[in-house]
Each structure stands twice: as C-alpha cells, then as structure tokens.
Coordinates of N, CA and C in Angstrom, one line a residue:
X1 N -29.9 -33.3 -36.3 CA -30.4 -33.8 -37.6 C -29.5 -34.9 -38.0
X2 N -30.0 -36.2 -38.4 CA -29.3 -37.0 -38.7 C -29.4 -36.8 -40.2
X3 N -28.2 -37.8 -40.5 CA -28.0 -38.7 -41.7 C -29.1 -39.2 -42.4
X4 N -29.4 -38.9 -43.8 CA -30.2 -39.1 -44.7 C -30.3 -40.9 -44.8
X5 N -31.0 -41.6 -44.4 CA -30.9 -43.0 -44.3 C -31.1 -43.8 -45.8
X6 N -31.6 -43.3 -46.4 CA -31.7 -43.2 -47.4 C -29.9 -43.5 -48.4
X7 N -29.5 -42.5 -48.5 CA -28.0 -42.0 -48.4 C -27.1 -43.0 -47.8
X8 N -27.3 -43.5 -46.6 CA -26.5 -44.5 -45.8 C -26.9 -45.4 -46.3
X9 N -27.7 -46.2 -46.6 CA -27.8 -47.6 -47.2 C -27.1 -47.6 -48.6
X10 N -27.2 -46.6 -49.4 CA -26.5 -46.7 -50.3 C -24.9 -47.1 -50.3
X11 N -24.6 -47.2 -48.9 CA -23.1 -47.3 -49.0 C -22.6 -48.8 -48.1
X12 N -23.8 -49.6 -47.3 CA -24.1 -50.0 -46.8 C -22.9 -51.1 -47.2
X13 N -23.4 -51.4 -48.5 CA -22.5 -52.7 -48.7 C -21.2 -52.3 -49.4
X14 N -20.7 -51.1 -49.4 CA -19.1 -50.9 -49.3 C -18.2 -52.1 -49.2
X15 N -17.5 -52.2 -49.9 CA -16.5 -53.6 -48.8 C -15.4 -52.5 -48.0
X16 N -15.1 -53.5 -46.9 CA -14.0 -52.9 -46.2 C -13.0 -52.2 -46.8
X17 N -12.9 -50.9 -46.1 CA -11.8 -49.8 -46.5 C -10.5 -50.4 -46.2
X18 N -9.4 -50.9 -47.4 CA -8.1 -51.2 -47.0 C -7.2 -50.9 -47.8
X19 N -5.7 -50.7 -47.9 CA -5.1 -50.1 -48.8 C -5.4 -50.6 -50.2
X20 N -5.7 -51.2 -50.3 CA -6.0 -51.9 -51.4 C -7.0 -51.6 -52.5
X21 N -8.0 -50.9 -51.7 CA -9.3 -50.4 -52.1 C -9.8 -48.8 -52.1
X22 N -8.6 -48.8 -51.6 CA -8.7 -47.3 -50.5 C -9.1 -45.9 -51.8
X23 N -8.3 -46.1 -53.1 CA -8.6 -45.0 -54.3 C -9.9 -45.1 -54.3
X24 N -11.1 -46.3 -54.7 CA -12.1 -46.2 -55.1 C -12.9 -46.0 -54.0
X25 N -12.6 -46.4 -52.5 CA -13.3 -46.1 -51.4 C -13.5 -44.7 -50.9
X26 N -12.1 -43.8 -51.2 CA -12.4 -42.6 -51.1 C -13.2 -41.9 -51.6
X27 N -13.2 -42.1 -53.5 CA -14.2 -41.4 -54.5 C -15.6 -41.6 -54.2
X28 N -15.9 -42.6 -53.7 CA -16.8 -43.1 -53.0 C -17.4 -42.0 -51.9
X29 N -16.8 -42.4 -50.8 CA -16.8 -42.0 -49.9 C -16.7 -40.3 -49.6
X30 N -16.5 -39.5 -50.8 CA -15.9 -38.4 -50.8 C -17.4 -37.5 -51.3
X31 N -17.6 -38.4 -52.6 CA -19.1 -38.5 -53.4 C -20.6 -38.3 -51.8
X32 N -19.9 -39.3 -51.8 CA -20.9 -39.8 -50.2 C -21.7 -38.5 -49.2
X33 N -20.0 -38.0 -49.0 CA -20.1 -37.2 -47.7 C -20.4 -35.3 -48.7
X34 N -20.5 -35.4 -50.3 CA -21.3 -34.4 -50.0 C -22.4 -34.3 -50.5
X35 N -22.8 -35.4 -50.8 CA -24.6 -36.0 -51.0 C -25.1 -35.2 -49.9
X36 N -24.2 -35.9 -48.5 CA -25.5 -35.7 -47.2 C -24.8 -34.5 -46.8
X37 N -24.1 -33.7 -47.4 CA -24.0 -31.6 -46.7 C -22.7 -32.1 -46.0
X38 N -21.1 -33.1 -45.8 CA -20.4 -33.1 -45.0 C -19.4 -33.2 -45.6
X39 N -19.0 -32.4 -46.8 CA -17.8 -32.3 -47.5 C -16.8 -31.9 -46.5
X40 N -16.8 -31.3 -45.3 CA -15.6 -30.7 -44.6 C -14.9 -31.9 -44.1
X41 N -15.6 -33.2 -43.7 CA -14.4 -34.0 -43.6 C -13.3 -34.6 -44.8
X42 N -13.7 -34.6 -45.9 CA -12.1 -34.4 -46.3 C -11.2 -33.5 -46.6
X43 N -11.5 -32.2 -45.9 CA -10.9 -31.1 -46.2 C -10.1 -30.7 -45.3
X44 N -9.1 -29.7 -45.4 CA -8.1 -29.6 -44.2 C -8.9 -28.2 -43.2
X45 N -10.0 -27.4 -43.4 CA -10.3 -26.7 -42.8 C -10.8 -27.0 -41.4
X46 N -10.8 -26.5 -39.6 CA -10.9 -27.1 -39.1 C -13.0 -26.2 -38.9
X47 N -13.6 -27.3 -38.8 CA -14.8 -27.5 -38.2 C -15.4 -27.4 -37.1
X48 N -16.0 -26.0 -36.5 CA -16.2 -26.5 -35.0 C -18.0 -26.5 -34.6
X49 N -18.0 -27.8 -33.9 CA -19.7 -28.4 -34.0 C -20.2 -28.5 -35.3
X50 N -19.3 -29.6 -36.0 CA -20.5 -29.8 -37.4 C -21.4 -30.5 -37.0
X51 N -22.3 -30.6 -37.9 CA -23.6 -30.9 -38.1 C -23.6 -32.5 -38.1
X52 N -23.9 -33.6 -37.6 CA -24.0 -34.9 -37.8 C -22.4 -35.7 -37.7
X53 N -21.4 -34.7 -37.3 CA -20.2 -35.3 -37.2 C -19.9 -36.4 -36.4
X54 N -20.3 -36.7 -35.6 CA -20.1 -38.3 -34.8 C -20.7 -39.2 -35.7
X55 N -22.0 -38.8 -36.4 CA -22.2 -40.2 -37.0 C -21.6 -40.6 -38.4
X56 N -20.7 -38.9 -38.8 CA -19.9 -39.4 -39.9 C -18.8 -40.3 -39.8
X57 N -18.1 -40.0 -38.6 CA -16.9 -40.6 -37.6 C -17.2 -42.1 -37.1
X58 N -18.6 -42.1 -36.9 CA -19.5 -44.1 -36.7 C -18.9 -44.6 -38.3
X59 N -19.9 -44.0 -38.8 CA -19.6 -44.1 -40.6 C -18.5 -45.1 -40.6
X60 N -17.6 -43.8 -41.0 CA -16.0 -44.2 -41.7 C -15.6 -45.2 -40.6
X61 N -15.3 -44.9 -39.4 CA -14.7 -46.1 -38.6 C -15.3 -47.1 -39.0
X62 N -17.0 -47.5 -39.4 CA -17.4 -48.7 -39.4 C -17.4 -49.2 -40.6
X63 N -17.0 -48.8 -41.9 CA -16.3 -48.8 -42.8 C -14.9 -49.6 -43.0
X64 N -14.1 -48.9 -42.2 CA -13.1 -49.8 -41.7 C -12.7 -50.8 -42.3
X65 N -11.7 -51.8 -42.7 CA -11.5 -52.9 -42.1 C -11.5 -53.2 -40.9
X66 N -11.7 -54.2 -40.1 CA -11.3 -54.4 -38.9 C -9.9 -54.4 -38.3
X67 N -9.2 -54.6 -39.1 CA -7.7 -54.6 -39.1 C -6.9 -53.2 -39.1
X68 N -8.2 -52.5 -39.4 CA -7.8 -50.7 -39.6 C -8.4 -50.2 -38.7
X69 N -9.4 -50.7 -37.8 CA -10.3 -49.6 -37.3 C -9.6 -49.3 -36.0
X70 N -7.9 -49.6 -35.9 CA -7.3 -48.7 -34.2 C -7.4 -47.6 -34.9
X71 N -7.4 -46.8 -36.4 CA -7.3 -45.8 -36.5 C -8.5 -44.7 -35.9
X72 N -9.3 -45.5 -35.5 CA -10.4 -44.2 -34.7 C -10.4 -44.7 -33.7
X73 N -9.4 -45.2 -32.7 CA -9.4 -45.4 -31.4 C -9.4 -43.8 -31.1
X74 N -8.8 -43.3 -31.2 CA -8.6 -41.9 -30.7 C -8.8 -40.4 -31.6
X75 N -9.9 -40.9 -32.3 CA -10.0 -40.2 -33.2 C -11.4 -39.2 -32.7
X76 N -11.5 -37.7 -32.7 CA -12.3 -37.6 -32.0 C -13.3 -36.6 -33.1
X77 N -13.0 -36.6 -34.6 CA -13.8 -35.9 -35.3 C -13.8 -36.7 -36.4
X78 N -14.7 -37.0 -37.2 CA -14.7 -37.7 -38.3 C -13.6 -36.8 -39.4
X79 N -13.1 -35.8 -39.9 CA -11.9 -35.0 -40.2 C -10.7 -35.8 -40.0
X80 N -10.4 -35.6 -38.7 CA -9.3 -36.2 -38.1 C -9.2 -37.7 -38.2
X81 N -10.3 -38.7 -38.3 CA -10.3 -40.1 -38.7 C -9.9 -40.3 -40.1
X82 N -10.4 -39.3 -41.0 CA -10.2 -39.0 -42.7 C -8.4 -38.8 -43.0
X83 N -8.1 -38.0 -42.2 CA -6.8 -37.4 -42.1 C -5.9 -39.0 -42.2
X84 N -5.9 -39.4 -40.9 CA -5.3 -40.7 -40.1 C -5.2 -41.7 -41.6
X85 N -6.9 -42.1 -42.4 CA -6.8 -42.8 -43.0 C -6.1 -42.3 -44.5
X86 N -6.2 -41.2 -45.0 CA -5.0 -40.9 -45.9 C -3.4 -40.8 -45.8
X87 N -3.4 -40.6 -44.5 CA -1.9 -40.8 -44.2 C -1.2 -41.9 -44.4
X88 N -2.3 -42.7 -44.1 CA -1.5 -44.0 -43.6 C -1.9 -45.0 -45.3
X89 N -3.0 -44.9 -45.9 CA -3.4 -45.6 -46.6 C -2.6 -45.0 -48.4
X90 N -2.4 -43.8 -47.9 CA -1.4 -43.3 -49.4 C -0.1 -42.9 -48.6
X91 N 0.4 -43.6 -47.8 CA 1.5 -43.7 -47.2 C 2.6 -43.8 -48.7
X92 N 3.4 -43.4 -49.1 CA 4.6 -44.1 -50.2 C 5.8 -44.7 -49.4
X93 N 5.3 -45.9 -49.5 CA 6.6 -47.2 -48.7 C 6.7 -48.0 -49.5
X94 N 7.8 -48.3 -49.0 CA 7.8 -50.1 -49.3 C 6.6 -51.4 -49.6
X95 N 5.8 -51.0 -48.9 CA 5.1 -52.6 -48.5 C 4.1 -51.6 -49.4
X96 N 3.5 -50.4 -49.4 CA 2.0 -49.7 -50.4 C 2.8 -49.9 -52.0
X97 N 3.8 -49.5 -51.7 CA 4.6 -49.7 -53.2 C 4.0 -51.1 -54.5
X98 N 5.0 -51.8 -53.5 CA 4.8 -53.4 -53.6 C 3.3 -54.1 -54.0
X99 N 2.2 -53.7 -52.9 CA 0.8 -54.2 -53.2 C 0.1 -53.3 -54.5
X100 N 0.6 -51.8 -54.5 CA 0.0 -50.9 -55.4 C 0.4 -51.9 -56.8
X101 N 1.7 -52.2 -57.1 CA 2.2 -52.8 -57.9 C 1.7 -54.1 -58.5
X102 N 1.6 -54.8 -57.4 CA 0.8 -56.6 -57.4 C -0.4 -56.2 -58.1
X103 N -1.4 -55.3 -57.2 CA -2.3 -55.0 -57.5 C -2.8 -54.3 -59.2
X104 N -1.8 -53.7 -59.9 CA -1.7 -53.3 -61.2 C -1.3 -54.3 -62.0
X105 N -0.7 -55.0 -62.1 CA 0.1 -56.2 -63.0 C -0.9 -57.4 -63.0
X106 N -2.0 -57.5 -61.5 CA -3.1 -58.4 -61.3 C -4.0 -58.5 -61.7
X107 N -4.1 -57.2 -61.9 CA -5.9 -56.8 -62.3 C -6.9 -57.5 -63.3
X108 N -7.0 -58.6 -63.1 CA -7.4 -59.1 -64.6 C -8.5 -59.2 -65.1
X109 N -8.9 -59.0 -66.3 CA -10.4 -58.8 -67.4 C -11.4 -59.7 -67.0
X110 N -12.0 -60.0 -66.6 CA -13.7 -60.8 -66.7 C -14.7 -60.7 -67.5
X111 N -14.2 -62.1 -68.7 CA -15.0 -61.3 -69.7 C -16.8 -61.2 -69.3
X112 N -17.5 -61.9 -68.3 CA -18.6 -61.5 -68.0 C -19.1 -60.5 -67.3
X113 N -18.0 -59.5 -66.9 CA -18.3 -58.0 -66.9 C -18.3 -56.9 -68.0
X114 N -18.1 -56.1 -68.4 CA -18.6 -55.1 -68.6 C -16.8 -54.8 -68.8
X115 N -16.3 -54.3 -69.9 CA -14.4 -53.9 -70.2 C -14.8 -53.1 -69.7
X116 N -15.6 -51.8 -69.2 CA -15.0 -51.0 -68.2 C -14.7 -50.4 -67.6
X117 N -15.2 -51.7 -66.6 CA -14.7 -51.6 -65.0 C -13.5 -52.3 -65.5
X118 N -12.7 -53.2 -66.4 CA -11.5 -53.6 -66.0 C -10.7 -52.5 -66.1
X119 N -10.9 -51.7 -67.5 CA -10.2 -50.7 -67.5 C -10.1 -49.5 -66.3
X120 N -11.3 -49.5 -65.8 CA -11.2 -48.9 -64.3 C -10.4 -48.9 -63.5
X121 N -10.5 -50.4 -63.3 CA -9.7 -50.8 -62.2 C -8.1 -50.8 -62.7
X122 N -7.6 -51.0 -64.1 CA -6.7 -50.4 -63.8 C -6.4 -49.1 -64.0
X123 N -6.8 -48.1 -64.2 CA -6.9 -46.5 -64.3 C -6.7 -46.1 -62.0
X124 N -7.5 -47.3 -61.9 CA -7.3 -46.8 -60.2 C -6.0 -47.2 -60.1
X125 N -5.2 -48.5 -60.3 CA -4.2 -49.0 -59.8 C -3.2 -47.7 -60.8
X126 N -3.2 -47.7 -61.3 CA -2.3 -46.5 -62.2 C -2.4 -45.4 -61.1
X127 N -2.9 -45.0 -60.4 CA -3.2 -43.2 -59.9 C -3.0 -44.0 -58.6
X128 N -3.1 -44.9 -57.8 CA -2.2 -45.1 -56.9 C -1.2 -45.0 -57.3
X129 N -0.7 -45.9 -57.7 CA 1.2 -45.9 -58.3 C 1.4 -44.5 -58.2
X130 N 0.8 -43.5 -58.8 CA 1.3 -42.2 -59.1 C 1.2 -41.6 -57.9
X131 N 0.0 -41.7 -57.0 CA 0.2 -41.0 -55.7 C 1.5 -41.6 -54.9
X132 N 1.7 -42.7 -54.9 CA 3.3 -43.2 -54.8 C 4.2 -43.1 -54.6
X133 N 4.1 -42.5 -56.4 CA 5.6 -41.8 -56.7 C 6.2 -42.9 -57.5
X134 N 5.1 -44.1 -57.9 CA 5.8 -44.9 -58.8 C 4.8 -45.2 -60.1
X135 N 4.7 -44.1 -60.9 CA 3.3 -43.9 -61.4 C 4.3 -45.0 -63.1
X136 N 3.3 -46.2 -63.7 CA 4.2 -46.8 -64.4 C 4.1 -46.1 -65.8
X137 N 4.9 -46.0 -66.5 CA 5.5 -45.8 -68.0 C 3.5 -45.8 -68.9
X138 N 3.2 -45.0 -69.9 CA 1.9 -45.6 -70.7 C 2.1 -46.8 -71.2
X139 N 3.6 -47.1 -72.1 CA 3.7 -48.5 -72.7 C 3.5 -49.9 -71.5
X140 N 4.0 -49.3 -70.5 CA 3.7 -50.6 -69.2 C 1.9 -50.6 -69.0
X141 N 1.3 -49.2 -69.3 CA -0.2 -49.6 -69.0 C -1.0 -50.6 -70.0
X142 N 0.0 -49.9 -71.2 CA -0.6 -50.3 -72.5 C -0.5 -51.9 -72.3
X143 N 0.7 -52.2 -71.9 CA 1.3 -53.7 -72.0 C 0.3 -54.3 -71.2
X144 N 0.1 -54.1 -70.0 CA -0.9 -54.6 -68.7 C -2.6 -54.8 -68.8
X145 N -2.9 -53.9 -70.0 CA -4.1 -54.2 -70.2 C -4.3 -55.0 -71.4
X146 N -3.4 -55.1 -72.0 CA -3.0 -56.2 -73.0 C -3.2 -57.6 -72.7
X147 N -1.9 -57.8 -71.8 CA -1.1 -59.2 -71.2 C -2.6 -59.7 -70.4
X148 N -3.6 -58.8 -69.6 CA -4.2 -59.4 -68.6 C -6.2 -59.4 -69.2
X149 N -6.1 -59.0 -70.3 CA -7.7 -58.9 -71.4 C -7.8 -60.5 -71.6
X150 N -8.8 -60.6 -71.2 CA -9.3 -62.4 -71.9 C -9.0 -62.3 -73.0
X151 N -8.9 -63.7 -73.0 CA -8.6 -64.1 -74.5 C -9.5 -64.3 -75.2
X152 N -11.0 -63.8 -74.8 CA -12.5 -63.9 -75.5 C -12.4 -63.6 -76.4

C-alpha cells in the first residue's frame, strides 16, 4: 500500500532540509508522517516490515539538501535516516551554535507578510538555541524582535 498522493504533494514543495530549516522541517515533517499512519519513524522504537517504509526513506532522503543527502547513503530504514538527520542537524557545536545564532539576530520582519510568521520564525530560532544549549535571555528576544520589526 502506498503513500496517500494526495498527502505527498502537499509537501512537495518543502525547501531543502538543512540545518538551518531543520526545526520547522521537522514539525513539518513529523505532522506529515502521521497524516499518512508512519509516526514510528521519528520514534526510537524499532519497526520490523513497516508498512510503506522505503518510500518514507525515498521521501526524507529526497527532501534532503543535496549537500545532506550522504546521510542516506547507507541508510537502510526511513527511522534510521530520521535518527542520522537529528543527530547531526541538532548537533550542539560550534559551527550549529554560530548559524542558530546568525540566524536569530537575522530574522527580519516583512512588513508584507503577515507579524506572525516573523514572530515564528523567531520562536523557531529561539528553540533551536535552546536545543543547543544556548537558548537566549527573554530581554535578548524581546530586544530582537524589536531591533529587527519594520519600521512600518
């Protein structure tokens, strides 16, 4: 039994999965997988013969950046691909630190959107920080969504 196609277009135009995107890609992606009955790939329980699991594993690899997708070179369950990309994508380093950081201080207001998604987006960059380990002060949020709100 395949994948609700239906369901898969909906996700169709995702942008590439990269550290950068990776909080909202997951919720996404998380939402996704138990629309179509496959909540066990982000879970630690192990699975044996799920139901539509290779094409969840096509999925998320093709998802990917291309710059990310050696993580399913050897990936042989959509689980284990899920795993790979949390490790590495909520890695707390140096260099995730750094961009989580860029990325919060960056975020800036458009006023012909909708306040928000800006506030979203920074509520995502905030809960990366925090999965981190460098979750910032409220007066620094407060300050950030301040300093970076149009001046409309």
């Amino acid at each position: 039994m395949g994948l609700p196609q239906g369901s898969v277009r909906l996700i169709e135009n995702m942008d590439p999965i990269t550290p950068d995107n990776w909080p909202k890609a997951s919720r996404t992606l998380k939402m996704f997988f138990k629309g179509v009955h496959t909540p066990w790939v982000t879970g630690t329980e192990k699975i044996e013969n799920a139901d539509n699991d290779q094409e969840v594993l096509w999925l998320l690899y093709s998802k990917l950046a291309p710059e990310y997708q050696y993580l399913g070179d050897d990936a042989s369950t959509a689980q284990s691909l899920w795993a790979k990309c949390v490790k590495l994508f909520e890695a707390s380093n140096m260099s995730s630190r750094m961009n989580a950081r860029r990325t919060f201080v960056h975020t800036l207001h458009d006023p012909s959107k909708p306040i928000d998604l800006y506030i979203s987006a920074i509520e995502d960059a905030v809960q990366r920080l925090d999965r981190l380990g460098a979750k910032p002060s409220d007066t620094e949020v407060s300050d950030t969504l301040l300093m970076n709100l149009h001046k409309s």
